Amino acid sequence: MSPRTPEQFEEIRESRREQIMETALKVFASEGYANSSISKLAEAAGISKGLMYNYFNSKEELLKEILEKGMKEILNLTDPDRDGIITPSELDEFIRKTFRIMRRKQEFWILYFNIILQPKVRESLKGTSVLTGTEEYFSMLMKYFESNGFEDPVLEVLTITSMIEGLGVLMLYAYPVMTIPETVLLKFEERVLKMIKQPEHE
Amino acid sequence: MSPRTPEQFEEIRESRREQIMETALKVFASEGYANSSISKLAEAAGISKGLMYNYFNSKEELLKEILEKGMKEILNLTDPDRDGIITPSELDEFIRKTFRIMRRKQEFWILYFNIILQPKVRESLKGTSVLTGTEEYFSMLMKYFESNGFEDPVLEVLTITSMIEGLGVLMLYAYPVMTIPETVLLKFEERVLKMIKQPEHE
Amino acid sequence: MSPRTPEQFEEIRESRREQIMETALKVFASEGYANSSISKLAEAAGISKGLMYNYFNSKEELLKEILEKGMKEILNLTDPDRDGIITPSELDEFIRKTFRIMRRKQEFWILYFNIILQPKVRESLKGTSVLTGTEEYFSMLMKYFESNGFEDPVLEVLTITSMIEGLGVLMLYAYPVMTIPETVLLKFEERVLKMIKQPEHE
Amino acid sequence: MSPRTPEQFEEIRESRREQIMETALKVFASEGYANSSISKLAEAAGISKGLMYNYFNSKEELLKEILEKGMKEILNLTDPDRDGIITPSELDEFIRKTFRIMRRKQEFWILYFNIILQPKVRESLKGTSVLTGTEEYFSMLMKYFESNGFEDPVLEVLTITSMIEGLGVLMLYAYPVMTIPETVLLKFEERVLKMIKQPEHE
DNA sequence: AATGAATGAGCTTTCATTCAT
DNA sequence: TATGAATGAAAGCTCATTCAT
């Protein structure tokens, strides 16, 4: 039993942080940020209230880190080389990946929309990668449409993103009236892809 | 000097209620429901905390009434005869009205999405016209596409509503990076309308 | 239709006051003084909150008047000539009347005990006939036993009054385990009476 | 420096709970339940308002626990083997113990009568040992008189309990007019005892 | 590193009382 | 005389955060 090295400590610490963030995201998404007390979060993570503050300085910091981490993952997936540029050959994959993330990270989206829709709260996120990440995403699309000769790039970005975000919102409150079958989701994705390539339908 | 008549009291009550609901909607939308304390709401309405409870039994009831009123207004506009049926000749106007409402009632939509995205809160709205109203809206579109020979009605509903709701969400967080010009909004609307009529592009 | 005379006005006022006091007593007894809001009391009396203050300056004054009135009625019944003296020939009737009142004015007793058992509240009643009335009652009995050669007057007063008040309390929370039949009540009364006359059983 | 053990925490909790319950009983008894705000109770216990809720979920729960604890102590003393049965040889001691408790636990009795006399409040105590304890007490006496050949057991129970409870009430509002000397109390106790054994005086 | 006792600010809500009409 | 809208103080309660151990 040799004593743990500093690296090992750091590793343990990091995995604890991740575990807390994961369980906290679940609670935030289902109860809402304001209704998720530190007690609840600690219990969900299986640790004590006090220890929470060993890992995060405040509830707000915890929230920010969760949002930043999620946003980073998304950008890493959609723009792996982080050059902020999409080439025509990458576009298809870009859209497909976005849809895949929408489906996989539902909890993150619920939280994201909740926070982003509260102007006063959103302000406190200024400068964090949560907002810059979103801007980056839009900006990548803008550049693509601009540099590929589309007549009205803003309209194209709006079309794409509204369909993506709209789908996100719809999936988030899956009404009994209309649960979306997987096959329809795939067709919907294709429809979006086609739209990008054939703006000449106008 | 003579005491107020019941009619006068009724008048006072009605106008106060409206005033409270209007100012509360603004506060809810900008601060978030949970961050909008009764104190804040009362101050925004220019009255005392205590008086709030003369008009609404609880903060939750106030929320519900605001949501129900907003939803009712929307349905009244989009489906004036309340028969739940859209004819082909009505469809265009239906979509246009929806967009108009999206633009006009931004505060309502912010609140609506915030609430609807919190599963625990949403449950408390079961049975209210907030949820049934949404279902009704979807159902009207479903019936339209079903009875007008569209190959995959769910896909059509999904396309339309995701574009509408997506636009809603995008407008709600009008980023500096991309504020949507009025002209683009109108083109976007036309694009949605065209999409409904020409699903043969598949 | 001749206009009402001042006397008639006074009469109407007085009967209103009585009505308010009667209904308030019922509410106080069943809900407790603190849980009986002015709103409840006004509704029970069939008038508006504001009008309550036309008849009573405060909730506390209303309480005091109810207690004083009740106490006065009791003393009027048990000591009609108000000379504070019981003769041997009057004693029987005195006790019997006390029991009769216990049975008839249960609501009053509930309220009385509730108030009297709260030292801080009781202090605010100092000087009112509620406290002096009780003292007067005890004092009458003391004088009787003193001037009729009883060995230990305090013991006699204690015996009598504890049986009376004990019965009062017991009747007030009529347990399912032991509801007191009328016949037993009468026998109990007789037993009390006998005890007064035959202290020689010691 | 080493963190507290679970045992230490348990110890802290237990002693704090007791401390709170003890001071709360005093305040309840002198101010009345409704007038005893959590602030007052916390101040009396020398702790913060918030901490009260670490130990009791609500003011009502605190009340219940105080009442239940008191009732349990009483039954433990009067019926140590908890068989619900009094033998003739035990009766004397049973009564004496009851009187001793009346004298020692005055604060408890004040609170008890206050609560029990409010029908609405009493209902919330249904099923708790506060009510069942009282029933048990009556029931023990009933069984005793029934199985020992007394002509009218209810009358006997009524006599005993009214004297006991009556004394209780009287002691609770120790009037200046008539404070009860210890010697009289003892004589009174003897009188009650004699009465049980010689119902043939009828 | 880890616990949960402890605090205090702020929340929702109630209610005696006042007041314009 | 009569109403109920309006106020403000104080109630019960929650919770992010701190701290002794």
Short mmCIF file of C-alpha atoms (C1' of nucleotides) in Angstrom, two decimals, chain E residues 4-18:
data_model
loop_
_atom_site.label_atom_id
_atom_site.label_comp_id
_atom_site.label_asym_id
_atom_site.label_seq_id
_atom_site.Cartn_x
_atom_site.Cartn_y
_atom_site.Cartn_z
"C1'" DG E 4 -23.75 17.54 8.96
"C1'" DA E 5 -24.78 21.16 12.53
"C1'" DA E 6 -25.56 25.87 12.29
"C1'" DT E 7 -26.70 30.45 10.36
"C1'" DG E 8 -29.32 34.16 8.21
"C1'" DA E 9 -31.35 36.06 4.34
"C1'" DG E 10 -35.21 35.76 1.87
"C1'" DC E 11 -39.20 33.24 0.45
"C1'" DT E 12 -44.58 32.52 0.35
"C1'" DT E 13 -48.41 33.40 2.92
"C1'" DT E 14 -51.75 35.25 6.56
"C1'" DC E 15 -54.22 38.64 8.90
"C1'" DA E 16 -55.54 42.63 12.05
"C1'" DT E 17 -56.41 46.91 10.85
"C1'" DT E 18 -57.29 51.24 7.96
#
